[in-house]
Every structure is written in structure tokens, then in C-alpha cells.
mmCIF file of C-alpha atoms and ligand atoms in Angstrom:
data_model
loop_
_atom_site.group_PDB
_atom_site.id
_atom_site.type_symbol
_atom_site.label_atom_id
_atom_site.label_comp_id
_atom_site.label_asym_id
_atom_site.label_seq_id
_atom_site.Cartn_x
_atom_site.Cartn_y
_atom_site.Cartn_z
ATOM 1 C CA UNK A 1 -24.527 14.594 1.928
ATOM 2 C CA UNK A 2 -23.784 17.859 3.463
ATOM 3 C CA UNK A 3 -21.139 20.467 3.270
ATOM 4 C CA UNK A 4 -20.985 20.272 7.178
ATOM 5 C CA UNK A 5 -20.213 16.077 7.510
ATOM 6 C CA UNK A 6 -16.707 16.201 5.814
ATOM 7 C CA UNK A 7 -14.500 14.714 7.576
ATOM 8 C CA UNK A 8 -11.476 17.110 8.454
ATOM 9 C CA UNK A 9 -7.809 16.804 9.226
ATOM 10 C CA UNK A 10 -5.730 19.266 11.693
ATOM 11 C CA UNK A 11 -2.654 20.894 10.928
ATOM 12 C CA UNK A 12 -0.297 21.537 13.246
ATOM 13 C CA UNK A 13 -1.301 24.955 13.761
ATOM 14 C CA UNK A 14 -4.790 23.531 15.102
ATOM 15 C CA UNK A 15 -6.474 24.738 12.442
ATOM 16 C CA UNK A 16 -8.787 21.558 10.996
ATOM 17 C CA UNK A 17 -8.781 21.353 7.034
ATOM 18 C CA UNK A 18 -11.323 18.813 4.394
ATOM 19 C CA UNK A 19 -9.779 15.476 4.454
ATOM 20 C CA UNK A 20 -10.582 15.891 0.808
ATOM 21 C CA UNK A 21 -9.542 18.382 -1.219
ATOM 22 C CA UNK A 22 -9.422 19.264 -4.843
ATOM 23 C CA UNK A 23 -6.550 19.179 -7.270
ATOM 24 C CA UNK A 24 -6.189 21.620 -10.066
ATOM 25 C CA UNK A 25 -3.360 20.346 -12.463
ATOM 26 C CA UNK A 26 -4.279 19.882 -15.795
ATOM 27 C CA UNK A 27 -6.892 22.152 -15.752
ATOM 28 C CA UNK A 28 -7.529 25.247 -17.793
ATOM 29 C CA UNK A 29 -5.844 23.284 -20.966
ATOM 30 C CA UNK A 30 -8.944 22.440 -22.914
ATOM 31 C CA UNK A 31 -9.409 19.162 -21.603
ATOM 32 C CA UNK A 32 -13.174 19.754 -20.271
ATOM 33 C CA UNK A 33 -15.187 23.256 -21.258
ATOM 34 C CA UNK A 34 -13.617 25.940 -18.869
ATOM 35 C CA UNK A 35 -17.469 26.710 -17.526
ATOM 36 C CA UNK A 36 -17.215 22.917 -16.465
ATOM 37 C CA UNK A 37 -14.104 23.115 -14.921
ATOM 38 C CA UNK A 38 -15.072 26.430 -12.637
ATOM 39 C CA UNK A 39 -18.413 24.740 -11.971
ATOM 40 C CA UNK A 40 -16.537 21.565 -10.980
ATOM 41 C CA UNK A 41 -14.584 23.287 -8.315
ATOM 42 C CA UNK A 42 -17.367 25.281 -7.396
ATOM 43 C CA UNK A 43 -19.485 22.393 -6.430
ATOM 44 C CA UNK A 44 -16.531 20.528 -4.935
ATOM 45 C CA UNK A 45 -17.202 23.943 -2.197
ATOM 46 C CA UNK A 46 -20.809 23.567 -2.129
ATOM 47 C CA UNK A 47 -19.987 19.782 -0.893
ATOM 48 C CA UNK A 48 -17.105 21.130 1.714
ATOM 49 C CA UNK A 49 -13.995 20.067 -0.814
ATOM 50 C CA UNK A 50 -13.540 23.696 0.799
ATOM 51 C CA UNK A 51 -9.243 23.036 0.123
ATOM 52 C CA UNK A 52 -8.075 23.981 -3.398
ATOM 53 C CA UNK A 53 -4.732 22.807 -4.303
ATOM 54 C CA UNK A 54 -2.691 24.779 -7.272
ATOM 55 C CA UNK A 55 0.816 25.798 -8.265
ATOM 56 C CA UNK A 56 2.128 28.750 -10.082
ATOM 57 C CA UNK A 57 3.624 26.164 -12.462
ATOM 58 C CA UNK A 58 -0.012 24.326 -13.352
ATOM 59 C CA UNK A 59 -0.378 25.796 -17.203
ATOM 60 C CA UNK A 60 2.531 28.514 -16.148
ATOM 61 C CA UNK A 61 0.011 30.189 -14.185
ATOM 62 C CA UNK A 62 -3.226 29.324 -16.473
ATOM 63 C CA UNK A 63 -4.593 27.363 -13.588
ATOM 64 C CA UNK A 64 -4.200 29.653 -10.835
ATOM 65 C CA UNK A 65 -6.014 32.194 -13.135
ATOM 66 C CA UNK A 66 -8.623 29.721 -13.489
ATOM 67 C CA UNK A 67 -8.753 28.564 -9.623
ATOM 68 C CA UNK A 68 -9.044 32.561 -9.133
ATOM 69 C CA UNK A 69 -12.347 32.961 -11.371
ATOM 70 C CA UNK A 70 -13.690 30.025 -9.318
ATOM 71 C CA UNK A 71 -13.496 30.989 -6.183
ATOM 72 C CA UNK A 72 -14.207 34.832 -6.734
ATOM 73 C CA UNK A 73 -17.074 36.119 -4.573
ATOM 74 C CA UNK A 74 -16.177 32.943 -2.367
ATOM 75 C CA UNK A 75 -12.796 33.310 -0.980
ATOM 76 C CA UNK A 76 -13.747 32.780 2.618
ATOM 77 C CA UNK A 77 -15.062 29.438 2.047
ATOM 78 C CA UNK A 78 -11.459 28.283 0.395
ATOM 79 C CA UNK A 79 -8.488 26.793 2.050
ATOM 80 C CA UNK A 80 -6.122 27.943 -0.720
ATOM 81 C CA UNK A 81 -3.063 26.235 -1.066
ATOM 82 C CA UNK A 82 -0.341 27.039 -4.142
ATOM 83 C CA UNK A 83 3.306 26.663 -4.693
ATOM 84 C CA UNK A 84 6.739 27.940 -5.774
ATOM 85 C CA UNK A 85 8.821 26.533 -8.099
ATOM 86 C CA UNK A 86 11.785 25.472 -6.928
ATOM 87 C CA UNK A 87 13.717 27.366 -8.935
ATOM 88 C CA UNK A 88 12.124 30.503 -7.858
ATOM 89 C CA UNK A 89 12.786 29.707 -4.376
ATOM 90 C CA UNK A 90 14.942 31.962 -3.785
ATOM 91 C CA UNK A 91 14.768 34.928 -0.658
ATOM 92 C CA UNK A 92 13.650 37.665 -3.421
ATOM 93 C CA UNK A 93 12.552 34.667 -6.017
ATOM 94 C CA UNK A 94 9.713 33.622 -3.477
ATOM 95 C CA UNK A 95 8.464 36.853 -2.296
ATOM 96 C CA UNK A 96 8.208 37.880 -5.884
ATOM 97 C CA UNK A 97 6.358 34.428 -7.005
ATOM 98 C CA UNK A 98 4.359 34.720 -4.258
ATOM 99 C CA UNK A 99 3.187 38.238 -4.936
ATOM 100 C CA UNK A 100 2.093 36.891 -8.888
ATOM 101 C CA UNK A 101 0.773 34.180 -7.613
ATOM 102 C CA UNK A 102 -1.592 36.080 -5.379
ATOM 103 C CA UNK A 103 -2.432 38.288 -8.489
ATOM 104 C CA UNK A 104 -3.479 35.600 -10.799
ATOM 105 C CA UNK A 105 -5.316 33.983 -7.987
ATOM 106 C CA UNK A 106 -7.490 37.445 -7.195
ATOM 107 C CA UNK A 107 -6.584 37.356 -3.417
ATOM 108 C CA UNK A 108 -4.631 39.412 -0.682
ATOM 109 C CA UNK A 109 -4.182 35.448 1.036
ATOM 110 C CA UNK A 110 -2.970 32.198 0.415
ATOM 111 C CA UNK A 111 -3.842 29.722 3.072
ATOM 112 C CA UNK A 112 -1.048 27.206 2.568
ATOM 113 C CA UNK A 113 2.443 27.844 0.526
ATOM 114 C CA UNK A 114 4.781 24.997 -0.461
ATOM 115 C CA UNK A 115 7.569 24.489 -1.489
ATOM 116 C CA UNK A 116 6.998 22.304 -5.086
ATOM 117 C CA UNK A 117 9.745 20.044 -5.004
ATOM 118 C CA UNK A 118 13.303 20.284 -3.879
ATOM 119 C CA UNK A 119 16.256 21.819 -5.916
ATOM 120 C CA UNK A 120 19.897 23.600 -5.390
ATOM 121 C CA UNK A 121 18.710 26.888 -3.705
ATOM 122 C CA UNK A 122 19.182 26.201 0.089
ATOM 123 C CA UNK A 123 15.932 25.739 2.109
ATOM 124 C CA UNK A 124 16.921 28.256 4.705
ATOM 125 C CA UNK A 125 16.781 30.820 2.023
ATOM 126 C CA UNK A 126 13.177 29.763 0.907
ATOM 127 C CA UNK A 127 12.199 29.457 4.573
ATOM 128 C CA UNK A 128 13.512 33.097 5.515
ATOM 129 C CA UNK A 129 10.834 33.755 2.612
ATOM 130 C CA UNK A 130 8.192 32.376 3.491
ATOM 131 C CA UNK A 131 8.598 33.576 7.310
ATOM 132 C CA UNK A 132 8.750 37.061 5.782
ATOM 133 C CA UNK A 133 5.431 36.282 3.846
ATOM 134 C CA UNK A 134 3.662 35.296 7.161
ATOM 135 C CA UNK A 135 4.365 38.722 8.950
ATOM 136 C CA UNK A 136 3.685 40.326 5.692
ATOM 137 C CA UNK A 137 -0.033 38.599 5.894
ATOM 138 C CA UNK A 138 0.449 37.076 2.178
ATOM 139 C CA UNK A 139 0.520 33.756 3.446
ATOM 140 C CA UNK A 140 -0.861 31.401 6.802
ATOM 141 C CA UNK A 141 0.498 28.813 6.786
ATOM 142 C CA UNK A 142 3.707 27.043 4.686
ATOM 143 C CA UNK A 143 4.869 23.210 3.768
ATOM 144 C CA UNK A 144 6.709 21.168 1.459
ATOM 145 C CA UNK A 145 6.024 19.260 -1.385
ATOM 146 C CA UNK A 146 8.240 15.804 -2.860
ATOM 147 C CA UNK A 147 10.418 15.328 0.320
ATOM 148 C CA UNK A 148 11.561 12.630 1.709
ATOM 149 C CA UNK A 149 12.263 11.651 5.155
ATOM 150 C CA UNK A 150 15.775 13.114 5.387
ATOM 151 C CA UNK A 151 15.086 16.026 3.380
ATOM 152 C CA UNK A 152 12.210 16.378 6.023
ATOM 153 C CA UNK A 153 14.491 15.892 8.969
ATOM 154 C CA UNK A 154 16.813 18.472 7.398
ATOM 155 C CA UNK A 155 14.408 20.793 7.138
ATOM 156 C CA UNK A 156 13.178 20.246 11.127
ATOM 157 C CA UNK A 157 16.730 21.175 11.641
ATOM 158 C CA UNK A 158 16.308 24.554 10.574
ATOM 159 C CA UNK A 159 15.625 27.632 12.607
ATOM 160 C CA UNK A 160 11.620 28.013 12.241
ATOM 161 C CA UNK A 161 11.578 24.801 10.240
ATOM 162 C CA UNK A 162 9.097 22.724 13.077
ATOM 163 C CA UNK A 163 6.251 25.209 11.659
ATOM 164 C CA UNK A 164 5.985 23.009 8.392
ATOM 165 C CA UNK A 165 2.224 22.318 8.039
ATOM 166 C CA UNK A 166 2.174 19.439 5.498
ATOM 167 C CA UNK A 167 4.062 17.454 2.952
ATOM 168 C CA UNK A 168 2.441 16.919 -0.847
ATOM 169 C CA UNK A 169 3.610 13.870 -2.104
ATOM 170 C CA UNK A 170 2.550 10.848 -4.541
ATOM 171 C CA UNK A 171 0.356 7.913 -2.374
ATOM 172 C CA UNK A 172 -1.991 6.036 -4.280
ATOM 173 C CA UNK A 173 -2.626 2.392 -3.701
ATOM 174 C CA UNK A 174 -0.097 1.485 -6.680
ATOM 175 C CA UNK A 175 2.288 4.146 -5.389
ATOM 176 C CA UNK A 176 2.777 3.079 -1.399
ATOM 177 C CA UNK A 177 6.222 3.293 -0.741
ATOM 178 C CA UNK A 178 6.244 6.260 1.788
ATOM 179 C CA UNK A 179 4.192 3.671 4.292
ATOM 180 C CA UNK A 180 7.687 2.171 5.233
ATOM 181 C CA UNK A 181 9.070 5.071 6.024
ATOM 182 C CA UNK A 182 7.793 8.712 5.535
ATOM 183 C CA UNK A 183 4.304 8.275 6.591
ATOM 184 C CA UNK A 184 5.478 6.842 10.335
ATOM 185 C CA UNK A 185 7.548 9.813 10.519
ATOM 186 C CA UNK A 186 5.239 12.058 9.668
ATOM 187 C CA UNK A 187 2.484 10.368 12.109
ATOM 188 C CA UNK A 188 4.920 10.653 15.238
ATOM 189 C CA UNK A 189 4.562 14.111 14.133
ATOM 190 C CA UNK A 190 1.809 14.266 13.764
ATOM 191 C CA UNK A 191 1.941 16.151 10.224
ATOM 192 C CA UNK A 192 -0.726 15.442 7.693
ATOM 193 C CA UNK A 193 0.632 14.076 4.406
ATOM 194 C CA UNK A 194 -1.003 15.466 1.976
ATOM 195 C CA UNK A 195 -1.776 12.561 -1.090
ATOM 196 C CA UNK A 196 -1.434 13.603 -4.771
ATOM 197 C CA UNK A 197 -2.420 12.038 -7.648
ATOM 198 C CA UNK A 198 -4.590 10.072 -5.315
ATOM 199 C CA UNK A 199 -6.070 8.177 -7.798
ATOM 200 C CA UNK A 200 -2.546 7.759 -9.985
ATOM 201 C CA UNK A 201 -4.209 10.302 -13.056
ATOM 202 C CA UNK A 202 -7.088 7.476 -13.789
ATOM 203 C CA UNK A 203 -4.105 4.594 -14.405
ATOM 204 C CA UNK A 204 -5.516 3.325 -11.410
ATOM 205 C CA UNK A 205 -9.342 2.616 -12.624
ATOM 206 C CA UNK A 206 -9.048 -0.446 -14.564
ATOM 207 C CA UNK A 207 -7.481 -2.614 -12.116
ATOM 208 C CA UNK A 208 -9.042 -5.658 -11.406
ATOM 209 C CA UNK A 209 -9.058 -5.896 -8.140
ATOM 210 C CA UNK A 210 -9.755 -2.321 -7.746
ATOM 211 C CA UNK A 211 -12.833 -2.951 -10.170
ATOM 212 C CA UNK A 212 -13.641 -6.146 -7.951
ATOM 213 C CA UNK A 213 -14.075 -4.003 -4.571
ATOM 214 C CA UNK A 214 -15.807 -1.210 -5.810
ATOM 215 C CA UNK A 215 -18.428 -3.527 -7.378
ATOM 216 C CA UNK A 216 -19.007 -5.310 -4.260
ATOM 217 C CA UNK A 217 -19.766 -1.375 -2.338
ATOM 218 C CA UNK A 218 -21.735 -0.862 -5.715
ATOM 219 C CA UNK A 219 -19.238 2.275 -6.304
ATOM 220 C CA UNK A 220 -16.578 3.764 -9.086
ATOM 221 C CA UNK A 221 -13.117 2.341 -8.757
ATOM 222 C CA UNK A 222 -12.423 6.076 -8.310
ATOM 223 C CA UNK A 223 -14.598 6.191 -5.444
ATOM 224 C CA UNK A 224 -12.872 3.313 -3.968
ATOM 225 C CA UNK A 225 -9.081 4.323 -4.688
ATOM 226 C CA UNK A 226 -10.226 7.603 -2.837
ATOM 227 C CA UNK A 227 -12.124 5.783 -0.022
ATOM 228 C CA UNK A 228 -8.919 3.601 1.129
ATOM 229 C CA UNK A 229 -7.138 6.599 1.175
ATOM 230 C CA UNK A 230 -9.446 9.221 3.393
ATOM 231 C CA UNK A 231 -10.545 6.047 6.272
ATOM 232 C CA UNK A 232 -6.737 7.176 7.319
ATOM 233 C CA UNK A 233 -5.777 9.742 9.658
ATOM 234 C CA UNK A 234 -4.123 12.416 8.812
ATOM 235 C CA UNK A 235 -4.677 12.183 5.303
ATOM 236 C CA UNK A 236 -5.804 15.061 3.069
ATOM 237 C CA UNK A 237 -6.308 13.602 -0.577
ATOM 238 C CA UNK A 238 -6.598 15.452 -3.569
ATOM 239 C CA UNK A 239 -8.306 14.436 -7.104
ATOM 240 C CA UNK A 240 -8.441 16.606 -9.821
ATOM 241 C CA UNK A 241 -11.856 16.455 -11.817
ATOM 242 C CA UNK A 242 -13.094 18.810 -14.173
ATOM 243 C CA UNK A 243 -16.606 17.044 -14.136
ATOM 244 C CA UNK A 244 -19.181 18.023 -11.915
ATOM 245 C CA UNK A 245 -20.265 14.084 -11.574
ATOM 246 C CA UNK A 246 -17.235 12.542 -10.936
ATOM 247 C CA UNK A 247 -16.887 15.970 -7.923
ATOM 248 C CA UNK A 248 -20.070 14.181 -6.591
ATOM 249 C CA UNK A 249 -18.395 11.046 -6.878
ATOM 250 C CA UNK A 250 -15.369 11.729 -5.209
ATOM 251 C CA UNK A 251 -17.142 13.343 -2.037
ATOM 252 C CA UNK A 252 -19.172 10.394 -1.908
ATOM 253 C CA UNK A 253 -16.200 8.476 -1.154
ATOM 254 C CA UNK A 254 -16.248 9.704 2.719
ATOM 255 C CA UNK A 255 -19.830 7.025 2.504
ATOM 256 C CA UNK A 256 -17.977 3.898 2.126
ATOM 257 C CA UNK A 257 -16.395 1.633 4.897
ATOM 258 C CA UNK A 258 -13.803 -1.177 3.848
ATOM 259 C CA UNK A 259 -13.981 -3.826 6.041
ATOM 260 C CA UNK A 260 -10.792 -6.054 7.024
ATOM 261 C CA UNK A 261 -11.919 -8.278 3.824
ATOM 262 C CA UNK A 262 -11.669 -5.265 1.345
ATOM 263 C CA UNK A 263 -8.294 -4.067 2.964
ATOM 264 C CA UNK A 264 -6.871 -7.342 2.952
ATOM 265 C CA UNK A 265 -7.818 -7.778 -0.961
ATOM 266 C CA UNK A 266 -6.218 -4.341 -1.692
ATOM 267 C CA UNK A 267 -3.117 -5.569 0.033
ATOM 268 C CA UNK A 268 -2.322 -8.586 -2.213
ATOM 269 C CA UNK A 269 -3.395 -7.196 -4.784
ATOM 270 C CA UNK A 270 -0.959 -3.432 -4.236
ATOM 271 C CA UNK A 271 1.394 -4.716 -1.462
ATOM 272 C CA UNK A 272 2.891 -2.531 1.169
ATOM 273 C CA UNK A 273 6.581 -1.795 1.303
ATOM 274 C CA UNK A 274 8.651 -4.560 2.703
ATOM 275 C CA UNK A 275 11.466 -1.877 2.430
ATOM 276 C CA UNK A 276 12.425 1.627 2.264
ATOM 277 C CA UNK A 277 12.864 2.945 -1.591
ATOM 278 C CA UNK A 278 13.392 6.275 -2.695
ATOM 279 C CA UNK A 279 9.869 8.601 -2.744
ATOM 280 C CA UNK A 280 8.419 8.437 -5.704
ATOM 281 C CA UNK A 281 7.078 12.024 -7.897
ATOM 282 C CA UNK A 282 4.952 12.642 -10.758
HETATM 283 N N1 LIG B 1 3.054 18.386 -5.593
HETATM 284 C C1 LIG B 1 3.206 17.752 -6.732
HETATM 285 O O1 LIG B 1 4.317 17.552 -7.231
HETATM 286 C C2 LIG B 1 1.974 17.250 -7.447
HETATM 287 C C3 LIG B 1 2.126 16.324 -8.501
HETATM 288 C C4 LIG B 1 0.957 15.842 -9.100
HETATM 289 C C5 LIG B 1 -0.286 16.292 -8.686
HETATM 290 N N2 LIG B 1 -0.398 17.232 -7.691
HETATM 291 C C6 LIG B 1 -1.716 17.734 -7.234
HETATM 292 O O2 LIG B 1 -2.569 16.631 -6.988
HETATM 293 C C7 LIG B 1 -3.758 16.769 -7.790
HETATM 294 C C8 LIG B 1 -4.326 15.422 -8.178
HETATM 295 O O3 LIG B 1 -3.407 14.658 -8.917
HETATM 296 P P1 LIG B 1 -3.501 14.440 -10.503
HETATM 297 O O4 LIG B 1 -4.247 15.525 -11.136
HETATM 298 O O5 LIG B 1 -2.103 14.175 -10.945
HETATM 299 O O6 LIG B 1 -4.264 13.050 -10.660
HETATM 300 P P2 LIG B 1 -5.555 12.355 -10.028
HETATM 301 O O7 LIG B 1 -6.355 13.262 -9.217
HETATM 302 O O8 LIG B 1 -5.082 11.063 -9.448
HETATM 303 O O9 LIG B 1 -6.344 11.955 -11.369
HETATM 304 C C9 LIG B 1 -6.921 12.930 -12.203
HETATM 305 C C10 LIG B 1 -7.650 12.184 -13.332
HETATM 306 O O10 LIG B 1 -8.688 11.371 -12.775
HETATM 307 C C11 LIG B 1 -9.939 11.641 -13.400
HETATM 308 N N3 LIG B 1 -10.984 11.536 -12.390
HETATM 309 C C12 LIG B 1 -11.154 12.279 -11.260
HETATM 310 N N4 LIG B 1 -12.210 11.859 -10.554
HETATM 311 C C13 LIG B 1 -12.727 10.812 -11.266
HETATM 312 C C14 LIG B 1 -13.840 9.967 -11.055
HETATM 313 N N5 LIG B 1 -14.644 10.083 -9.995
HETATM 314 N N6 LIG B 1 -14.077 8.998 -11.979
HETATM 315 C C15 LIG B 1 -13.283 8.852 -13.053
HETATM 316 N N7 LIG B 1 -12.218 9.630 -13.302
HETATM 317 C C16 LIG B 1 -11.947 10.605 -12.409
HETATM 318 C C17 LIG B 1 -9.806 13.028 -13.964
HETATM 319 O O11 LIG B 1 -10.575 13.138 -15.144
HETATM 320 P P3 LIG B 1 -11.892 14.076 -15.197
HETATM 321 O O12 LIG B 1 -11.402 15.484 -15.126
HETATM 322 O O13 LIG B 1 -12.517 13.730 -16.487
HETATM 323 O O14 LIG B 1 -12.728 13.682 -14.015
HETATM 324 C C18 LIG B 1 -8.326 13.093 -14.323
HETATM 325 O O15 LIG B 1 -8.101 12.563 -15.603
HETATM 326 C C19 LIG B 1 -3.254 17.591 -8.990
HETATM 327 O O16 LIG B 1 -4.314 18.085 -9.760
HETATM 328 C C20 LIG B 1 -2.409 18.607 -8.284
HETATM 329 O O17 LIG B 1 -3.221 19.596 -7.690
HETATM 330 C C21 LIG B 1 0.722 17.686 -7.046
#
């Protein structure tokens, strides 16, 4: 299992990202020993897990400091994504998150810059932002994060709005409602959908059926939930571990191949969307 054999996704900019990244919420709290943690994410690069997703909110900014220490000494390995709160989104509020985020992060650069979910400031204002933090060289690339196909379509709309990169949202196989609608849209797109909580924060590992598959591949149910996620296109999924084992674990997951037997017993078992409900957030 090499760095090199991940399999990668491409953004609209044509710039190819890990289909599998590594989430970062919930870190720096205590949970695991903070040396574990930085080692975790540190060996999630070594693998090619080479995007790290954050937010200035994770642990009010605890976990960017912590995502910084990791990645010191290897910034050009990282695709570094973070995000502004929505009510920070302002013109000025953005710039000036943007600029702490950076700080507590240790870098002149973040790779990817969403918005975190939406709220009452008006996305042209955040856009305007975040076009002035391109030219500025603080950020590459920005996205969205919780929207929904008509917040999307409002924000295509915009001036400058067809450079969104990606949208973070919730899709798990427990949590599939954007298959009905969101994910098409996105695929005519083609904009990669990036899937949080990919493995529904461990709620996800005791399920029978779950348990059932992953015995038959002789893998984790984690490995599993992840697997059925990355075998689609355009798909960047994220899990948070702060345990180097389950980090080899979850890279492993790119090894197994569901066959139409396996996919069908997921589908009973979590059923696609027979119709369009409202997305779905953690
Ligand atoms: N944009 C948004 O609004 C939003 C919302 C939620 C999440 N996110 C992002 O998505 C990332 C992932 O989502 P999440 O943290 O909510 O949940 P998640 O990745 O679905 O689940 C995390 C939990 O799974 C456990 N875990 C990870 N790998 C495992 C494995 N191989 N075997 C067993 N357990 C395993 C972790 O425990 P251990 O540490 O012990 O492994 C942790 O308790 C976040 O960290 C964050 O970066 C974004």
C-alpha cells in the first residue's frame, strides 16, 4: 500500500485531490493523547490521505492549532482545506477569519476555503471575500459546505459563483438522501461532493448488515462504510481518527471491491431515496 496508488478525484480547476481525506473535528479535546492524534494525521500523509479537512470552529480554533503542528515541516505534501463560520462571513468578517485561520494553522496558504454552512449574511458578500483572498494568494481554491441543491443553484447564479470547487455535506450509507437529488446535480457538474461524517461518528459500526459484509471481505465495518463510499466517482470522503490503526484501516478501504451482491445487501438494508427531503447536517 503506497502513498502513490490513492485513488484521486479532480476538481474543477483540474487539479486531482485523495479520494480520501482526513477529518479533524473532535480532535485536540482529549479524546486520544495529542502525540497520537498528530501522529495519526501524520501517517494518514505518509499513506497519501495528503487532504486535511478543518474549520476555524473545530475546538474554536484548538484543532486548526493542532492540524498546524501536524503538518509543520510538511506543508507541501497537504491539500489543506478549512472554513468560515457563517457568521463571520462577512466581506471584512472573512478576510479577517481567514487571516487567523492561516495563523493558527502555521501557513501563508490554504488550499481549499468553504463556506461552513449557510446563514443571513448574503453569499455575494462572502464570495467578493473569498475572490479577494485568491488574488491576495491566501487561498486556491473555495467551496461550500451544508447546501442544498437550490442554495447551490443560487449560488451558480452569482457573478464568479461557477468557480465553486466542492460541496461538504453529510453522506453515509444511513444518511443518503442527497442521491435523489444533490448528488445528480452535482455529477452533471461535474463537482465532487465532498462526504462528511462518512462513517456517521462510529453510529454506523454495529449495524448488522454492515457487520455482515465486512465479515464476508474479512474487514472493519469502518472499512466497509468507507469502501461503498470511495468505489464512487467524484467522491472525496473524510473520517476522522485519532488512531494510527484505524488511519491504516481506513486507507485500506481503497483494497476492497463490492460486488453487485454486497451493493444490493447495503441497499435493503439503507435504502436509497425514493424522494427528495431536505439535506441533512450534523
Ligand atoms: N462541514 C460540516 O458541517 C461537517 C460536519 C461534520 C463533520 N465534518 C468533517 O468530516 C469529518 C469526519 O466526520 P466526523 O468526525 O463527524 O465523523 P466520522 O469520521 O464519521 O467518525 C469519526 C469517529 O469514527 C471513529 N473511527 C474512525 N475510523 C475508525 C475505524 N477505522 N474503526 C473504528 N472507528 C473509527 C473515530 O474514533 P477514533 O478516533 O477512535 O478512530 C471517531 O469516533 C470531521 O472530522 C470534519 O472534518 C464536517
Amino acid at each position: 500500500m503506497s502513498a502513490n496508488d490513492i485513488k484521486s478525484v479532480r476538481l474543477p480547476a483540474g487539479e486531482n485531490v485523495s479520494a480520501l481525506g482526513q477529518g479533524t473535528w473532535g480532535l485536540a479535546k482529549g479524546t486520544h493523547p495529542r502525540t497520537d492524534e498528530i501522529a495519526a494525521l501524520r501517517l494518514g500523509l505518509d499513506l497519501g490521505m495528503t487532504l486535511i479537512d478543518t474549520a476555524e470552529m473545530y475546538g474554536d480554533g484548538d484543532v486548526e492549532e493542532l492540524v498546524g503542528e501536524a503538518i509543520a515541516g510538511r506543508r507541501d505534501e497537504v491539500f489543506l482545506v478549512t472554513k468560515v463560520l457563517p457568521h463571520n462571513a462577512s466581506h471584512l468578517g472573512t478576510i479577517a477569519a481567514c487571516n487567523r485561520s492561516l495563523k493558527r494553522l502555521r501557513t501563508e496558504q490554504i488550499d481549499l476555503y468553504l463556506l461552513h454552512w449557510r446563514e443571513s449574511i448574503p453569499l455575494a458578500e462572502t464570495l467578493k471575500a473569498f475572490e479577494e483572498l485568491i488574488k491576495a494568494g491566501k487561498i486556491r481554491h473555495w467551496g461550500v459546505s451544508n447546501f442544498d441543491v437550490e442554495d447551490m443553484n443560487e449560488i451558480l447564479a452569482l457573478s464568479g459563483g461557477a468557480s465553486v470547487a466542492t460541496n461538504q455535506v453529510l453522506y453515509n450509507l444511513t444518511r443518503r438522501g442527497i442521491e435523489f437529488d444533490l448528488l445528480p446535480w452535482c455529477h452533471e457538474r461535474s463537482l465532487p461532493i465532498m462526504a462528511y461524517s462518512p462513517i456517521e461518528q462510529g453510529r454506523l459500526l454495529s449495524h448488522p448488515v454492515l457487520r455482515d459484509v465486512a465479515a464476508r471481505h474479512n474487514v472493519t465495518p469502518a472499512m466497509l462504510a468507507l469502501a461503498w463510499l470511495v468505489r464512487q466517482e467524484e467522491i472525496i470522503a473524510i473520517p476522522r481518527t485519532g488512531t494510527p490503526g484505524h488511519v491504516r484501516e481506513n486507507r485500506a478501504a481503497f483494497e476492497i471491491h463490492l460486488d453487485h451482491t454486497d451493493l444490493d445487501q447495503l441497499d435493503r438494508a439503507f435504502p436509497p431515496p425514493k424522494e427528495g427531503r431536505p439535506l441533512e447536517m450534523l
